[in-house]
PDB file of C-alpha atoms in Angstrom:
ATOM      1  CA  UNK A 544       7.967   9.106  24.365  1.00  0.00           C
ATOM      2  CA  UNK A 545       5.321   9.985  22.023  1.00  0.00           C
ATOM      3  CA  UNK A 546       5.582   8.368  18.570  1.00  0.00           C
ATOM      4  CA  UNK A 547       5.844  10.442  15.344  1.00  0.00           C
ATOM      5  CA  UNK A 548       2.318   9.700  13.936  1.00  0.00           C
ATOM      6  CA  UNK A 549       0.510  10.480  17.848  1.00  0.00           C
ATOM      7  CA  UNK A 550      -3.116  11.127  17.373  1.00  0.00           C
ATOM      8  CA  UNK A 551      -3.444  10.253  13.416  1.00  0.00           C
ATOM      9  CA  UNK A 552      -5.186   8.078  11.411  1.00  0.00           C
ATOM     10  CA  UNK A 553      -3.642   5.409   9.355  1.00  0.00           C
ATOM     11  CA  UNK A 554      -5.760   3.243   6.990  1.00  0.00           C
ATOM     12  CA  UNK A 555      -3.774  -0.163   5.906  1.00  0.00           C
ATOM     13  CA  UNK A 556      -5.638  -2.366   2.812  1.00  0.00           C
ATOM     14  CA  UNK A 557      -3.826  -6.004   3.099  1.00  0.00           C
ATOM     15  CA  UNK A 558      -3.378  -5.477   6.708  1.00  0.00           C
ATOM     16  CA  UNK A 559      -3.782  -9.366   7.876  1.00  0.00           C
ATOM     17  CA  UNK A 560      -0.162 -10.940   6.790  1.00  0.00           C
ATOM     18  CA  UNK A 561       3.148  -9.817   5.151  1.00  0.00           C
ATOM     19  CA  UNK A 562       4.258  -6.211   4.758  1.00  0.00           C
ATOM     20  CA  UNK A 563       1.140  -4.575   5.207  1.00  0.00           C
ATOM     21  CA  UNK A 564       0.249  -6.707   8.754  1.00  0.00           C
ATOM     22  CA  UNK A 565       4.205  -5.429   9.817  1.00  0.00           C
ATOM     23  CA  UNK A 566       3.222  -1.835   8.429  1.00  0.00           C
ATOM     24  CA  UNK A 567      -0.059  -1.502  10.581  1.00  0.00           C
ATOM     25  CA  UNK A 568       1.881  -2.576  13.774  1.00  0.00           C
ATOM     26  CA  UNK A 569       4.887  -0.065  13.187  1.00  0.00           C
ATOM     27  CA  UNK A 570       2.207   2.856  12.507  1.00  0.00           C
ATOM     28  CA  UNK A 571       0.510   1.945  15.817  1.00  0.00           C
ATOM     29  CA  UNK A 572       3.630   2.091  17.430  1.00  0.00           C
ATOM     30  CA  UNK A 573       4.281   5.404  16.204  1.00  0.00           C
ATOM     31  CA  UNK A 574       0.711   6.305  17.976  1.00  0.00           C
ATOM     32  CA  UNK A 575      -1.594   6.438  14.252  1.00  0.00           C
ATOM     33  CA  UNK A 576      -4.916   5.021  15.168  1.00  0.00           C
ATOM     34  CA  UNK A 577      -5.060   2.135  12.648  1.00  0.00           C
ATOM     35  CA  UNK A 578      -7.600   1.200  10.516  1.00  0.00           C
ATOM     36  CA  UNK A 579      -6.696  -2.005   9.403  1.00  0.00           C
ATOM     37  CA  UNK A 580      -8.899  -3.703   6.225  1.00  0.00           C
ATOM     38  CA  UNK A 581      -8.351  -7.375   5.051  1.00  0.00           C
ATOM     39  CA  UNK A 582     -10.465  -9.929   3.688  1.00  0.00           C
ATOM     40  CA  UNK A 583      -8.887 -12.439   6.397  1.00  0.00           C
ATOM     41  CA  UNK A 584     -10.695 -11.657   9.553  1.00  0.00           C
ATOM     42  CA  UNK A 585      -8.223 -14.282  11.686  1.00  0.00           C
ATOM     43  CA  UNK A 586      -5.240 -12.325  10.390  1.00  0.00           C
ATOM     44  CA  UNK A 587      -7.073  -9.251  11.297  1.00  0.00           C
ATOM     45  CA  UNK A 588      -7.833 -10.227  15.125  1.00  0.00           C
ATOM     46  CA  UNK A 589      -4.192 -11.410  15.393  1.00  0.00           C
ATOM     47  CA  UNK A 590      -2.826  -7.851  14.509  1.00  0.00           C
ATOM     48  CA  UNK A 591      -5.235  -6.271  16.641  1.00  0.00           C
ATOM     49  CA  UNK A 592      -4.051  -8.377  19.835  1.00  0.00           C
ATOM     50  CA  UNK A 593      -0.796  -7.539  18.740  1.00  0.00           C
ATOM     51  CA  UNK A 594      -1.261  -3.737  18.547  1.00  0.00           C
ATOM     52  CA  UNK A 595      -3.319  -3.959  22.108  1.00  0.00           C
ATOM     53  CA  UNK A 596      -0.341  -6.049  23.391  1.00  0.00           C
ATOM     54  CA  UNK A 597       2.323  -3.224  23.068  1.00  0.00           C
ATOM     55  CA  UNK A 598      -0.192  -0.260  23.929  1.00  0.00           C
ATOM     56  CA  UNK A 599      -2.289   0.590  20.455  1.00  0.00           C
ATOM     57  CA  UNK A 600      -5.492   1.024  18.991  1.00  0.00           C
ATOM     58  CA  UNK A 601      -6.853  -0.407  15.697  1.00  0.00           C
ATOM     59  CA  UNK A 602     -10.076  -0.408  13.961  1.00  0.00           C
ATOM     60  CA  UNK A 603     -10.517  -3.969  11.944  1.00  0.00           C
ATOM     61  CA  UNK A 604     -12.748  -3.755   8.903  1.00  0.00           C
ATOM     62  CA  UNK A 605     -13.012  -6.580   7.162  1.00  0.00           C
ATOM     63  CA  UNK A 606     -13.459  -6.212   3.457  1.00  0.00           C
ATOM     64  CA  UNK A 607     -13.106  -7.417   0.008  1.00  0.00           C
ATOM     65  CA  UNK A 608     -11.871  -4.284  -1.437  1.00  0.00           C
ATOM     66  CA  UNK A 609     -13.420  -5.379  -5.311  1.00  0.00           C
ATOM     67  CA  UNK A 610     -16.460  -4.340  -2.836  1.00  0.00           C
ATOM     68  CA  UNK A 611     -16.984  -1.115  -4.521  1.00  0.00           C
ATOM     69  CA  UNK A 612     -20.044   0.383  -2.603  1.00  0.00           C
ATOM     70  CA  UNK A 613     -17.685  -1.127   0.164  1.00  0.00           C
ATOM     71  CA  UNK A 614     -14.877   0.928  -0.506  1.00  0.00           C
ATOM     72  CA  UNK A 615     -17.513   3.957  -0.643  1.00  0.00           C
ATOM     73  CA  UNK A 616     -18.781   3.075   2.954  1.00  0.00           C
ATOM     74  CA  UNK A 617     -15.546   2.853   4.312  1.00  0.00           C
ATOM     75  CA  UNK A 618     -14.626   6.288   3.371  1.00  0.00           C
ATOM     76  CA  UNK A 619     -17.892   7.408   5.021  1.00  0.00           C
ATOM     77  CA  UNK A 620     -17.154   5.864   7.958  1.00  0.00           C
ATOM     78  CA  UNK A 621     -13.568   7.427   8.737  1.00  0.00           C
ATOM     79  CA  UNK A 622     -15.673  10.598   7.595  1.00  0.00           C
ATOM     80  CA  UNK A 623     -18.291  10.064  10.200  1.00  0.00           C
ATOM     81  CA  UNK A 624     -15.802   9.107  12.909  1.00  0.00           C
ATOM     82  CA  UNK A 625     -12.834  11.042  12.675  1.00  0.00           C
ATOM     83  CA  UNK A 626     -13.524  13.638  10.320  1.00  0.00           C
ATOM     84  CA  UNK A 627     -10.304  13.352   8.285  1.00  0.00           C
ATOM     85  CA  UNK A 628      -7.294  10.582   7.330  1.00  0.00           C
ATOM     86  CA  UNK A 629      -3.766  11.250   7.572  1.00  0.00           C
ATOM     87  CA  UNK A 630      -2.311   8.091   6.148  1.00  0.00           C
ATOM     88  CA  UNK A 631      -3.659   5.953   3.503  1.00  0.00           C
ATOM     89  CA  UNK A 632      -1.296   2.849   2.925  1.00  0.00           C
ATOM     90  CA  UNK A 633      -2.550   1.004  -0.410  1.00  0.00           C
ATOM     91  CA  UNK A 634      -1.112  -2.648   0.560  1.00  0.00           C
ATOM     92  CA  UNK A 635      -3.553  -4.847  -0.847  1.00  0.00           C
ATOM     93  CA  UNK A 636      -2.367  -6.881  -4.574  1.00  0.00           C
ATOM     94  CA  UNK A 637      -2.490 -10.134  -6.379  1.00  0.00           C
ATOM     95  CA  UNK A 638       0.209 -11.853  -8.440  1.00  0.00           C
ATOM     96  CA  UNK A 639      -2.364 -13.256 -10.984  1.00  0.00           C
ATOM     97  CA  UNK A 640      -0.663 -15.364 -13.241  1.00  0.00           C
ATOM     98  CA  UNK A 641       2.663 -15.811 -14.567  1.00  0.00           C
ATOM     99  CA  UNK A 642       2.293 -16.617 -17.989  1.00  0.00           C
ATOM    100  CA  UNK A 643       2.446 -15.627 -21.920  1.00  0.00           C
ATOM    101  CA  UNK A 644       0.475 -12.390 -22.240  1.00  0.00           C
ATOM    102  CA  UNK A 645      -2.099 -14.278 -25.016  1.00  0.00           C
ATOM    103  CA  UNK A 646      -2.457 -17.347 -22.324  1.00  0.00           C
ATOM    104  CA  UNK A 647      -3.816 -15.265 -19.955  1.00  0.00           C
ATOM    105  CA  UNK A 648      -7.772 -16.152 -19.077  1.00  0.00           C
ATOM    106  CA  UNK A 649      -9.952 -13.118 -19.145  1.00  0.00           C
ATOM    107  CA  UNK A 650     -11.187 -13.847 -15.228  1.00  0.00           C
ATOM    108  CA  UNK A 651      -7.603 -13.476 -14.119  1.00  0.00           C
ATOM    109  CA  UNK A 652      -6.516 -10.504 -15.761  1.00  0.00           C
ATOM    110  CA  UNK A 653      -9.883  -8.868 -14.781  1.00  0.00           C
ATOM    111  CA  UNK A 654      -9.281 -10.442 -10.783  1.00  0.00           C
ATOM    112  CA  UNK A 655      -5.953  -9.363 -10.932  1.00  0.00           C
ATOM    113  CA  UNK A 656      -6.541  -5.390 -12.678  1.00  0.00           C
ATOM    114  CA  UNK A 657      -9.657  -5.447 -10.125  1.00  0.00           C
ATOM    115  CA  UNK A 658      -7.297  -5.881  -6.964  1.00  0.00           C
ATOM    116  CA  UNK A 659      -4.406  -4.046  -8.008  1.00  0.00           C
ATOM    117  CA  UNK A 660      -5.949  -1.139  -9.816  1.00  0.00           C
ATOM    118  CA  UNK A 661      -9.542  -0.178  -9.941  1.00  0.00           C
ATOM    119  CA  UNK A 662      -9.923  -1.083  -5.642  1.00  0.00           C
ATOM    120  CA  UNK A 663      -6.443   1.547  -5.396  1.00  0.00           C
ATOM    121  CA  UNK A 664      -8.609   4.099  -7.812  1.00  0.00           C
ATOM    122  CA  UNK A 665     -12.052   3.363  -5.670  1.00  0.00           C
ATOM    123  CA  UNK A 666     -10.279   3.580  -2.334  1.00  0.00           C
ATOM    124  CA  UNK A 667      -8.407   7.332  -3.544  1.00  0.00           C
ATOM    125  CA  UNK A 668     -11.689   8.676  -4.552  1.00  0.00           C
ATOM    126  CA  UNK A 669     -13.134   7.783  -1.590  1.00  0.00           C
ATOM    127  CA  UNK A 670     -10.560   9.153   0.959  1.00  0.00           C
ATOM    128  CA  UNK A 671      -8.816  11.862  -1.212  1.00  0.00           C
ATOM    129  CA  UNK A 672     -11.156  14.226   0.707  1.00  0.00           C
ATOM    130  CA  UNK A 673     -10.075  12.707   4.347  1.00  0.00           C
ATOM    131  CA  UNK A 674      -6.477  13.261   3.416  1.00  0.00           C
ATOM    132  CA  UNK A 675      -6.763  16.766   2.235  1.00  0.00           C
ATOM    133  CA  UNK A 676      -8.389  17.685   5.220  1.00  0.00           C
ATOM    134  CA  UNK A 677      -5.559  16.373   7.179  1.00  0.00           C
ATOM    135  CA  UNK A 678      -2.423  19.148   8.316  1.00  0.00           C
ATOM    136  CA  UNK A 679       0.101  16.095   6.726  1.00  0.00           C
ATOM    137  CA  UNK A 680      -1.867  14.042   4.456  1.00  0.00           C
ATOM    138  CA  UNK A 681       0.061  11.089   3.323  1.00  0.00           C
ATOM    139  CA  UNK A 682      -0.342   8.286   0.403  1.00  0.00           C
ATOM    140  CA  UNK A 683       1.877   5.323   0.225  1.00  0.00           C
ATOM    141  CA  UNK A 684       1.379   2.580  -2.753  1.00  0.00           C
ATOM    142  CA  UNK A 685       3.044  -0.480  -2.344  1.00  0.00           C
ATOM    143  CA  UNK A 686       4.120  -1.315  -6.209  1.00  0.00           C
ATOM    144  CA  UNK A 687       6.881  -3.572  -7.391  1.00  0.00           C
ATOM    145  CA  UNK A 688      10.108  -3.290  -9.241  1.00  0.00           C
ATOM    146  CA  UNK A 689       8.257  -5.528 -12.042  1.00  0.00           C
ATOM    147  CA  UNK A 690       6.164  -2.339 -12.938  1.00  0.00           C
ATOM    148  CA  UNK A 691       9.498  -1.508 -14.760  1.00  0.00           C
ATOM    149  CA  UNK A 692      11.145  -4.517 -15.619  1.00  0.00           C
ATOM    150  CA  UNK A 693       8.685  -6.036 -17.724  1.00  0.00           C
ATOM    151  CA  UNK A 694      10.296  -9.573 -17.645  1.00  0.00           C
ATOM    152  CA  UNK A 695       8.646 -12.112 -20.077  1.00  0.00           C
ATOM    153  CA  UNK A 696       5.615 -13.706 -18.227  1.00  0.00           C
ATOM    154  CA  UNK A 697       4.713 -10.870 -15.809  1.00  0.00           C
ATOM    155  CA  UNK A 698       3.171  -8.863 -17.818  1.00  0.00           C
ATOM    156  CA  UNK A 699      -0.232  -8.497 -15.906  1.00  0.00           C
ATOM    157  CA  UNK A 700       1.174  -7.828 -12.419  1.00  0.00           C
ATOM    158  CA  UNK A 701       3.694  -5.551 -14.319  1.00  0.00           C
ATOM    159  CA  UNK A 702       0.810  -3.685 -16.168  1.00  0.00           C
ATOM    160  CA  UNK A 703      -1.231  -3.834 -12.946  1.00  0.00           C
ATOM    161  CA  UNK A 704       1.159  -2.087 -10.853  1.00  0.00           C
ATOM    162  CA  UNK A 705       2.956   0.229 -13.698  1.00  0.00           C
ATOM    163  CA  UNK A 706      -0.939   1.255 -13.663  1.00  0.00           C
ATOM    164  CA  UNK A 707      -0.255   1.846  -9.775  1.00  0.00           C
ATOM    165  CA  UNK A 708       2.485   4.058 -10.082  1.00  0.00           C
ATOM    166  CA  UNK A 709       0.617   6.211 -13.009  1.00  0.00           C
ATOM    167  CA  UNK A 710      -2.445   6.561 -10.681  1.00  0.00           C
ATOM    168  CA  UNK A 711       0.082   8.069  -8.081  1.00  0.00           C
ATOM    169  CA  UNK A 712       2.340  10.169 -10.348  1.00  0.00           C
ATOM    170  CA  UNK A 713      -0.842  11.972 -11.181  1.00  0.00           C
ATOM    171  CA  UNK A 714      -2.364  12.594  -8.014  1.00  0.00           C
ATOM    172  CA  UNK A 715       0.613  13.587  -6.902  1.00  0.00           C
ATOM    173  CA  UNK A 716       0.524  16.344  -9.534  1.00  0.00           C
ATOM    174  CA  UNK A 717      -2.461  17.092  -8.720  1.00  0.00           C
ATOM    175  CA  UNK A 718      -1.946  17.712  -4.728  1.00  0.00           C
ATOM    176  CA  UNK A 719       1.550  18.745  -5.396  1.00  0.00           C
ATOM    177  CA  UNK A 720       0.674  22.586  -3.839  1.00  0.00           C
ATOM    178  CA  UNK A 721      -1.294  20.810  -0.677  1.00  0.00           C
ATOM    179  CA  UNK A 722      -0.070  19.318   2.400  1.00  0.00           C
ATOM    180  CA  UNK A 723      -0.782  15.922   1.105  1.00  0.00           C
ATOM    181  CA  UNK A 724       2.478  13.521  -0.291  1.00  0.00           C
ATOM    182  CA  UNK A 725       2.172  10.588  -2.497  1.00  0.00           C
ATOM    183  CA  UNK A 726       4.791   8.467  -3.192  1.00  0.00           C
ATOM    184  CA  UNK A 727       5.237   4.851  -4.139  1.00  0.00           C
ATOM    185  CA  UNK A 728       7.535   2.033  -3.042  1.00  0.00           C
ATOM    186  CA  UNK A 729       9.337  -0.273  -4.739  1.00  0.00           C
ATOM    187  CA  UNK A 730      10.071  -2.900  -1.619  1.00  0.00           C
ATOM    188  CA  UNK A 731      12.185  -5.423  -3.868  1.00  0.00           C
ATOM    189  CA  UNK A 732      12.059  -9.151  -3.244  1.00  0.00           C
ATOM    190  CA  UNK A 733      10.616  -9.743   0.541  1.00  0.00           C
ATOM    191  CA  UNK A 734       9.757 -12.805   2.719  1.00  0.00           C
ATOM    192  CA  UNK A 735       6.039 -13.063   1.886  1.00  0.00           C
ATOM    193  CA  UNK A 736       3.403 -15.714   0.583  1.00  0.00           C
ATOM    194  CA  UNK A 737       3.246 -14.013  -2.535  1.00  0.00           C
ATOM    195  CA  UNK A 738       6.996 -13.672  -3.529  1.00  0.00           C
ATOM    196  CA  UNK A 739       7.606 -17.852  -2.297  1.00  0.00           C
ATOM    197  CA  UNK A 740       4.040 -18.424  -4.794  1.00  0.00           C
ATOM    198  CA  UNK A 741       5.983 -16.318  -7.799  1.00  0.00           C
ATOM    199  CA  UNK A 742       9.683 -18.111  -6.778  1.00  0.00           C
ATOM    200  CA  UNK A 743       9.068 -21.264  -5.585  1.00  0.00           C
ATOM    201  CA  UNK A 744      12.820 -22.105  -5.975  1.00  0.00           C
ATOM    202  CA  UNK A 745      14.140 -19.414  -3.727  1.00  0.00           C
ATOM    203  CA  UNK A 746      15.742 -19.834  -0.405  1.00  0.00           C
ATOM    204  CA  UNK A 747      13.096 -17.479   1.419  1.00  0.00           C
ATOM    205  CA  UNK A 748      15.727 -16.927   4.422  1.00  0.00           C
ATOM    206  CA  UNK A 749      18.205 -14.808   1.505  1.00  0.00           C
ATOM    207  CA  UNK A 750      15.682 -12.103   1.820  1.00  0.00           C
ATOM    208  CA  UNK A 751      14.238  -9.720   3.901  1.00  0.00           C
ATOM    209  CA  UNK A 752      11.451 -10.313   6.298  1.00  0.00           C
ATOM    210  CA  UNK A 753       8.518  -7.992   5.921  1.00  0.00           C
ATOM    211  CA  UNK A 754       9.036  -6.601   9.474  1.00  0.00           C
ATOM    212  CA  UNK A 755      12.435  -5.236   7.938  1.00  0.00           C
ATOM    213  CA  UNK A 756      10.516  -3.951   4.990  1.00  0.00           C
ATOM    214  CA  UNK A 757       8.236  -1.854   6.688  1.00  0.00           C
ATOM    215  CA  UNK A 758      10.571  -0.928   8.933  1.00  0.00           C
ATOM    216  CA  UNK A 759      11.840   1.136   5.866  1.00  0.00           C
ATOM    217  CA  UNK A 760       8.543   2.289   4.491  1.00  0.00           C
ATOM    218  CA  UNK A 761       7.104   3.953   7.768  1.00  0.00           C
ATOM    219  CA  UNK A 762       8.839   7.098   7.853  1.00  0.00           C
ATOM    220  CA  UNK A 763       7.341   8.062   4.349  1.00  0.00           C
ATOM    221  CA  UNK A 764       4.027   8.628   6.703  1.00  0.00           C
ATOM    222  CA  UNK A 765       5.562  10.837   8.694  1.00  0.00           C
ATOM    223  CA  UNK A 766       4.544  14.135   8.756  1.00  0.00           C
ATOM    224  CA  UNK A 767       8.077  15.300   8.169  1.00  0.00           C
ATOM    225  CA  UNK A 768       8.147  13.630   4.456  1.00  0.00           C
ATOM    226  CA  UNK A 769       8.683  15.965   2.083  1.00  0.00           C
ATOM    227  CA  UNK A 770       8.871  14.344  -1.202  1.00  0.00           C
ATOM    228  CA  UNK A 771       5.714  13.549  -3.446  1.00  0.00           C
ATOM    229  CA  UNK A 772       5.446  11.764  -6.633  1.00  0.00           C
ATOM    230  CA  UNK A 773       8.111   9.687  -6.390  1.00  0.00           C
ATOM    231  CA  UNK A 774       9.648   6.070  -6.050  1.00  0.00           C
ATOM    232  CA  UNK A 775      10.969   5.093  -2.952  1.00  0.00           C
ATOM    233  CA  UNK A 776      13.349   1.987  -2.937  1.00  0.00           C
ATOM    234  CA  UNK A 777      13.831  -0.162  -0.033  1.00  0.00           C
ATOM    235  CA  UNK A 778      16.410  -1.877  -1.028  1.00  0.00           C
ATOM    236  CA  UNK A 779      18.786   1.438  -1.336  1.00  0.00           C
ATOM    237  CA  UNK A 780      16.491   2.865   1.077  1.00  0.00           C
ATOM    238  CA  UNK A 781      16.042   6.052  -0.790  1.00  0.00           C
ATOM    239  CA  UNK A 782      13.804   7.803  -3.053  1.00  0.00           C
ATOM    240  CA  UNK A 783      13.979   7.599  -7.146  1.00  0.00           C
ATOM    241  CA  UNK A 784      13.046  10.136  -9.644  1.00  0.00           C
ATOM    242  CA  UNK A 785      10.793   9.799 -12.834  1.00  0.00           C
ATOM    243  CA  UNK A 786      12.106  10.421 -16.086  1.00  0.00           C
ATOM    244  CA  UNK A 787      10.472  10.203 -19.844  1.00  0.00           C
ATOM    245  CA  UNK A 788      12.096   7.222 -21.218  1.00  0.00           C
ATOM    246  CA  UNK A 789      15.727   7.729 -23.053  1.00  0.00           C
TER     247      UNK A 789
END
């Protein structure tokens, strides 16, 4: 049976481990063509054995995505080959530092605003024409539930990926009377490098494994996704509204 993405293209940014590696096999499966970008080229050739295994194709690019001109070529090249995207999946983040906001050391913050929000902003630019060339053009930024909690000692991932969701909000609004959806998730606490780095005190096996994760996620690249500029949570597996503060 043919999968629900057959004969698209899906671009994945952290594609070599966690949920973005799980993501880019589930949207082969479907049938997307993935293109698959990581700065870990071992983790790359792993996930492209793994797609081959089970009957998919994958493009690996391997990339530091604070490559700007990079990020710039890339675009050109899905331009050049395909003519259009239909998925853009913006994986790819950094935890930073957890730490008071003043102890903070200016190469970190910049590492960390560099990964999570200026690559996201450099990547859209360069493939918001690919998308809106596509019949179902869709956008899905991977964000966190910090962006709104705020907890003392996350403020820079917090402010990195509240930045994240403000990025999307808008180009949402802008696109909102095109084919093209953006939305981002909120996958909650998952079994990843990251999340045992940011709780080293937590039994990893009392959460979900990123597999499960994506698992969730995928279906907001489906064609038949409606919604735009809005939150999807995995944990209630549904989307979430926007509102000005109370």
């Amino acid at each position: 049976m043919p999968g629900q993405l057959e004969g698209r293209v899906a671009l994945v940014t952290g594609a070599s481990r966690g949920i973005g590696y799980h993501l880019a096999k589930q949207l082969a499966a479907e049938g997307a063509h993935v293109v698959a970008v990581a700065r870990t080229v071992g983790g790359l050739e792993e996930l492209d054995d793994e797609i081959q295994a089970a009957g998919g194709s994958a493009t690996l690019v391997p990339l530091d995505l604070t490559d700007g001109p990079g990020v710039d070529r890339l675009g050109a090249a899905i331009h050049e080959r395909w003519g259009k995207l239909d998925v853009l999946v913006v994986n790819a983040g950094a935890l930073g530092t957890l730490s008071p906001i003043g102890h903070i050391e200016t190469k970190v913050f910049d590492r960390t605003m560099a990964i999570n929000v200026t690559s996201a902003w450099r990547l859209i630019r360069s493939v918001d024409p690919l998308l809106r060339v596509s019949d179902a053009g869709r956008a899905i930024l991977l964000s966190s539930g910090a962006a709104h909690s705020c907890k003392g000692f996350w403020g820079l991932y917090a402010a990195s990926k509240a930045a994240l969701e403000a990025l999307g909000r808008s180009w949402a609004a802008e696109t909102q009377n095109l084919p093209l959806r953006v939305n981002s998730v909120n996958p909650g606490g998952t079994r990843t490098a990251m999340r045992a780095l940011a709780m080293p005190g937590e039994d990893p096996d009392t959460l979900p494994t990123p597999s499960d994760v994506a698992s969730r996620i995928v279906p907001l690249a489906y064609p038949s996704c409606a919604d735009t500029g809005r939150l999807f949570d995995v944990r209630q597996n549904r989307f979430m509204t926007y509102h000005m503060p109370d």
